[in-house]
CSV table of C-alpha atoms in Angstrom, one decimal:
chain,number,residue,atom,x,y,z
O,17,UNK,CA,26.6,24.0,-2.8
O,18,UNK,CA,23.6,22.1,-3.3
O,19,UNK,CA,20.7,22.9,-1.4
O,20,UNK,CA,17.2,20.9,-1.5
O,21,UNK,CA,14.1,22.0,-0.2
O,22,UNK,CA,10.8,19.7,0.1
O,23,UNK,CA,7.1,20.9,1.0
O,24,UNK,CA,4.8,20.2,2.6
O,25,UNK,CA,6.4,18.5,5.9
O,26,UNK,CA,4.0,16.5,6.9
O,27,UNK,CA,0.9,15.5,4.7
O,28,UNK,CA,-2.5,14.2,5.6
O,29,UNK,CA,-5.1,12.5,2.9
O,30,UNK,CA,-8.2,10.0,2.7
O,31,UNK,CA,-7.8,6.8,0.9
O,32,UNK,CA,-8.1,6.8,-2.2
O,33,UNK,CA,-7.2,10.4,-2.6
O,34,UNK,CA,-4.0,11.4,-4.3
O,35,UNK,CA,-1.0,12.7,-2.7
O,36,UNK,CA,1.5,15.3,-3.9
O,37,UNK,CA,5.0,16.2,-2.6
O,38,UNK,CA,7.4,19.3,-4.1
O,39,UNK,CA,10.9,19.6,-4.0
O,40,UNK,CA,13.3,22.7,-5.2
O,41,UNK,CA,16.8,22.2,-5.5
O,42,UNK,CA,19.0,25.3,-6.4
O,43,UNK,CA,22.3,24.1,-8.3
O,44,UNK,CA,21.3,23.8,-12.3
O,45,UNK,CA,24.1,21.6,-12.6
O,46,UNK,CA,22.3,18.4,-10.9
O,47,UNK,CA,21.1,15.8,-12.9
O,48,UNK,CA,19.6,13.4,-11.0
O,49,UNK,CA,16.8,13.4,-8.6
O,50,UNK,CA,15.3,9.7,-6.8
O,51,UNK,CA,12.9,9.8,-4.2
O,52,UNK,CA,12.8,7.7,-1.4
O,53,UNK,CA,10.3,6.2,1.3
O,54,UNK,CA,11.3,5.5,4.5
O,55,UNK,CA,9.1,3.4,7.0
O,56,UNK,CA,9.6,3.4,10.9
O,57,UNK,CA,12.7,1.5,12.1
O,58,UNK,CA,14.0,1.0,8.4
O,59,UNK,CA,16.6,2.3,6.1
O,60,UNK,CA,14.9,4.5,2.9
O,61,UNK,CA,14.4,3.0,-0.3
O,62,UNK,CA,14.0,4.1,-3.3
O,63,UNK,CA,10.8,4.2,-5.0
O,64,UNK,CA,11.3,6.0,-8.5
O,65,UNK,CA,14.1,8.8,-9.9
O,66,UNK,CA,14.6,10.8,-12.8
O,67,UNK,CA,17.0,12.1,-14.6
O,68,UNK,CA,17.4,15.4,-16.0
O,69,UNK,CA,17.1,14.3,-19.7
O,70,UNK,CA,13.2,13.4,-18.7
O,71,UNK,CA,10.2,15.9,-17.9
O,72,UNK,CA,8.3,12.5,-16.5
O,73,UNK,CA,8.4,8.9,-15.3
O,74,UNK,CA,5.6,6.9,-14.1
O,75,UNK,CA,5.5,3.6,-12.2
O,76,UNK,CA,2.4,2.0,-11.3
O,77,UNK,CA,0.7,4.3,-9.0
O,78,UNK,CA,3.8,6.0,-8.6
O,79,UNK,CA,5.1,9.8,-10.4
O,80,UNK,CA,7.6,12.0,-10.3
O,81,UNK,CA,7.7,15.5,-12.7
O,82,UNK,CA,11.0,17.9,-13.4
O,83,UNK,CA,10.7,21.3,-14.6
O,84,UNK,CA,14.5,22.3,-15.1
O,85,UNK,CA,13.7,25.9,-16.2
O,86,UNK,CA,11.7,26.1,-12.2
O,87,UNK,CA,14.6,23.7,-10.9
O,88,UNK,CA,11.8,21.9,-8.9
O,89,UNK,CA,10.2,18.2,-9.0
O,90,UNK,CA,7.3,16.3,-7.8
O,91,UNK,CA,6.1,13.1,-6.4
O,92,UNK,CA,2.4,11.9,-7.2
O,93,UNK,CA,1.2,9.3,-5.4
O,94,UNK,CA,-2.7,8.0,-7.1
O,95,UNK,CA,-5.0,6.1,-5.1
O,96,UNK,CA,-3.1,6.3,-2.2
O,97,UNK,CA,-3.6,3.3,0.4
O,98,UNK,CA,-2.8,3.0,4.0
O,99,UNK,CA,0.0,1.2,3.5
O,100,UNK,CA,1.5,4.2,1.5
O,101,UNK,CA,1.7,6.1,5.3
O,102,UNK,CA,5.5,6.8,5.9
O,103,UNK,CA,8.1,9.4,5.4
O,104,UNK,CA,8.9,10.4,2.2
O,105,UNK,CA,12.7,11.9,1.0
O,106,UNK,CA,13.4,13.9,-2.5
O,107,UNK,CA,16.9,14.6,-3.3
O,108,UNK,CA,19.3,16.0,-5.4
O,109,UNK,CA,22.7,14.8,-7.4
O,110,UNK,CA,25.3,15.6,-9.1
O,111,UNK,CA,28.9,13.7,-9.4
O,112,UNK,CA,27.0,11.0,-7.2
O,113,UNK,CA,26.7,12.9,-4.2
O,114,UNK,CA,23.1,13.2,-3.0
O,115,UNK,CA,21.5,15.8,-1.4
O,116,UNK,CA,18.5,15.2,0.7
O,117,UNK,CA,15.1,17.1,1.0
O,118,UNK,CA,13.8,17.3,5.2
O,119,UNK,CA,11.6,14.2,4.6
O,120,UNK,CA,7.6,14.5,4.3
O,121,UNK,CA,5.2,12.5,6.3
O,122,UNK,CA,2.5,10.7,4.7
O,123,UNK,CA,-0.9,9.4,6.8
O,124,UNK,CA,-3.2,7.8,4.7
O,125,UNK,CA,-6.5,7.6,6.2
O,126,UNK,CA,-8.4,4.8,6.0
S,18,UNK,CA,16.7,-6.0,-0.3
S,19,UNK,CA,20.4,-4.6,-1.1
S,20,UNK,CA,22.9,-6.8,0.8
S,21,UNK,CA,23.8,-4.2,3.3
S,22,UNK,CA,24.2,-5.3,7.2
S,23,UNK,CA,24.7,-2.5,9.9
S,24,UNK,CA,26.3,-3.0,13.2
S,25,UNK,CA,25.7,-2.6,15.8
S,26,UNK,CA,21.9,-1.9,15.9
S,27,UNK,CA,21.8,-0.2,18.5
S,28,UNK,CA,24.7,1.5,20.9
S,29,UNK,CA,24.0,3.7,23.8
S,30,UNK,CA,27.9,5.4,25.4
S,31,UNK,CA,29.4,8.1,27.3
S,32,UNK,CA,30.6,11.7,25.9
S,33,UNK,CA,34.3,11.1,25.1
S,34,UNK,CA,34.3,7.7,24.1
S,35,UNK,CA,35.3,6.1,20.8
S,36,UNK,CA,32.8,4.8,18.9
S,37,UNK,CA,32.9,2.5,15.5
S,38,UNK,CA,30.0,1.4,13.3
S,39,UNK,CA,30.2,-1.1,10.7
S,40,UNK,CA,28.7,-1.4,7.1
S,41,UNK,CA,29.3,-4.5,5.6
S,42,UNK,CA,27.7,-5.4,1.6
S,43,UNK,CA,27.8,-8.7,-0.1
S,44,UNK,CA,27.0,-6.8,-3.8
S,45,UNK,CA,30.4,-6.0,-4.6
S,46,UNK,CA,29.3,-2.6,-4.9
S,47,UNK,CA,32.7,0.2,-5.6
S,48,UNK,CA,31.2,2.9,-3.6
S,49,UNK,CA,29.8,3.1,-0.3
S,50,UNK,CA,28.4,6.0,1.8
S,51,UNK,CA,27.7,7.3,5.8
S,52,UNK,CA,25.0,9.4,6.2
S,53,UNK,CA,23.3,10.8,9.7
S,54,UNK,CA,19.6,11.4,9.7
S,55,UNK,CA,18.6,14.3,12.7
S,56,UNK,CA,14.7,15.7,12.7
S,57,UNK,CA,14.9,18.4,10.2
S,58,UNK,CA,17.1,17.7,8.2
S,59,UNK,CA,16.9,14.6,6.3
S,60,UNK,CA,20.1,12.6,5.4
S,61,UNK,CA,23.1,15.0,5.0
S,62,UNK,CA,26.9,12.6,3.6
S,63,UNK,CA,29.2,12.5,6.2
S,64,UNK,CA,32.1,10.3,4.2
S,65,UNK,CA,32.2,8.1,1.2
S,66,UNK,CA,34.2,5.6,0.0
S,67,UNK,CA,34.9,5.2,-4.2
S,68,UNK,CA,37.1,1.9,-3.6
S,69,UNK,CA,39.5,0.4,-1.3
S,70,UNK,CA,41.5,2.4,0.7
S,71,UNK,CA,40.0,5.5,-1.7
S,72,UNK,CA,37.4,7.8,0.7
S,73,UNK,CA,36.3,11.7,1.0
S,74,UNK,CA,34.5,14.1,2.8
S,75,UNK,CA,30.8,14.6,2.7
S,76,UNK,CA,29.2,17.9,3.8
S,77,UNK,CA,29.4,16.9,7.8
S,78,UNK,CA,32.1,15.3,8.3
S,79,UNK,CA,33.9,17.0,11.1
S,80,UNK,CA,34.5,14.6,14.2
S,81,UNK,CA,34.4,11.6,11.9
S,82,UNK,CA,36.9,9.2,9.9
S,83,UNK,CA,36.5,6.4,7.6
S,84,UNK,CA,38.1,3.7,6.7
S,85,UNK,CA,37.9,0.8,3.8
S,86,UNK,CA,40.6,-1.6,4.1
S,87,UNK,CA,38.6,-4.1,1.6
S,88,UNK,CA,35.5,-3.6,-0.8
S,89,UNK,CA,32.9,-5.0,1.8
S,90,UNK,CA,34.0,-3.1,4.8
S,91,UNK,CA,33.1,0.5,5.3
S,92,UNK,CA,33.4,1.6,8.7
S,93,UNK,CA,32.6,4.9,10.4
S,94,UNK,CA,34.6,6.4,13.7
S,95,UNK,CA,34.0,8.9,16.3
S,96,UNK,CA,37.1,9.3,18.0
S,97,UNK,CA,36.0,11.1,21.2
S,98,UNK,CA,32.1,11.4,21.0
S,99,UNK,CA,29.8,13.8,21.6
S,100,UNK,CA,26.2,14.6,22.1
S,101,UNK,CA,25.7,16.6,19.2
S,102,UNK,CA,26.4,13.1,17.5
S,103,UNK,CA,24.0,11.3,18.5
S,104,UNK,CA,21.4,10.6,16.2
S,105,UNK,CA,20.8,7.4,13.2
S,106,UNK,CA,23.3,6.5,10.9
S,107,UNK,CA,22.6,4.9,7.8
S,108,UNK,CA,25.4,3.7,5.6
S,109,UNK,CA,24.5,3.7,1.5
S,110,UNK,CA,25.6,1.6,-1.6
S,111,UNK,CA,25.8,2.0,-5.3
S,112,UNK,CA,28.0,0.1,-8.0
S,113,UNK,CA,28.9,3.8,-9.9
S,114,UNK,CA,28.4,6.9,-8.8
S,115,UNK,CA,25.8,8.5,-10.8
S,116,UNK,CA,23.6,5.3,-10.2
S,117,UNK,CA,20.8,4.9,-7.6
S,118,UNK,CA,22.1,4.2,-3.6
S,119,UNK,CA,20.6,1.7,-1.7
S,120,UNK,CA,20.7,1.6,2.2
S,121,UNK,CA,20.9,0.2,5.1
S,122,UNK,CA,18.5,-0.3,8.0
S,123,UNK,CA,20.9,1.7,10.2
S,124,UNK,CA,22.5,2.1,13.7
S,125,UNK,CA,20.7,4.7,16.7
S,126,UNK,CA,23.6,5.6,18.3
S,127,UNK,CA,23.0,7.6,21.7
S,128,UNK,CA,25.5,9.8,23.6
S,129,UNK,CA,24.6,10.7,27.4
């Protein structure tokens, strides 16, 4: 099945800096790939996804890259701000089924 | 935020007991989903619902049943708990299955 791994586990930056978070997945088949942030005490939510028809999507201050050929993705965060600090979750789908990365944590510094 | 509601919040009981959670959604939405979240490993599907009465297995789903007697309900049971299951369980929407889930702000359940 469907395995998804994510890098680095936990992630410290400055304000202002730019944050990076990489995910591999290993079934070729899967076709769609969101990312979500979760903040303490809350559910996740969804902050961008791509599909596998797309090398890149952008939102705001917000990125996320697929290389199919690598089977890995990425999620750029620019001019990170404090209120960017939480833990961050790639995963994986296909059929609707998702598999999750193990989460990221991200301290922005003011 | 997604019209998803979790209940209880919070639960704390004793190995061997049951144990039901409740998702309930006002979107309408055909499918619904139970994850747990343990350090480590993210959110791994335990059960899923595609419509009434209609459910499956996710990846964990040993210990656990389902049931969805109408589209709003989607309830999650351990029938004789134990400590490996406690941990935070988040219950998911989505109106198709290729489309994106939204979640819950989910139960801590704790099993002494």
């Amino acid at each position: 099945g469907e395995n998804v791994e994510q890098h680095p586990s936990t992630l410290s930056v400055q304000e202002g800096d730019s944050a990076v978070i990489k995910c591999t997945y290993s079934d070729s088949a899967s076709n769609y790939f969101p990312w979500y942030k979760q903040e303490l005490g809350k559910g996740p939510q969804l902050i961008i996804d791509i599909r596998s028809n797309v090398g890149e999507k952008k939102d705001q201050r917000i990125a996320v890259t697929l290389n199919k050929t690598a089977k890995h993705f990425s999620l750029h965060i620019t001019e990170t701000q404090p209120e960017d600090s939480a833990v961050y979750f790639c995963a994986a789908s296909k059929g609707g089924k998702l598999i999750f990365g193990q989460g990221t944590e991200l301290s922005v510094k003011p | 935020d997604a019209g998803i509601t979790q209940s209880p919040r919070h639960k704390v009981t004793e190995t061997g007991t049951p144990v039901t959670l409740r998702c309930h959604q006002t979107e309408n939405h055909r499918y619904m989903y139970w994850y747990r979240q343990d350090p480590g490993h993210g959110l791994r599907l335990i059960h899923y619902s595609y419509g009434v009465k209609d459910t499956d297995k996710g990846e964990v789903s040993d210990g656990y049943s389902v049931s969805r007697s109408k589209t709003e309900d989607f309830l999650l049971t351990l029938e004789s708990a134990t400590s490996s299951q406690t941990s935070v369980y988040f219950c998911a929407i989505n109106a198709e299955g290729g489309q994106p889930q939204h979640f819950g702000d989910g139960t801590r359940l704790s099993i002494l």
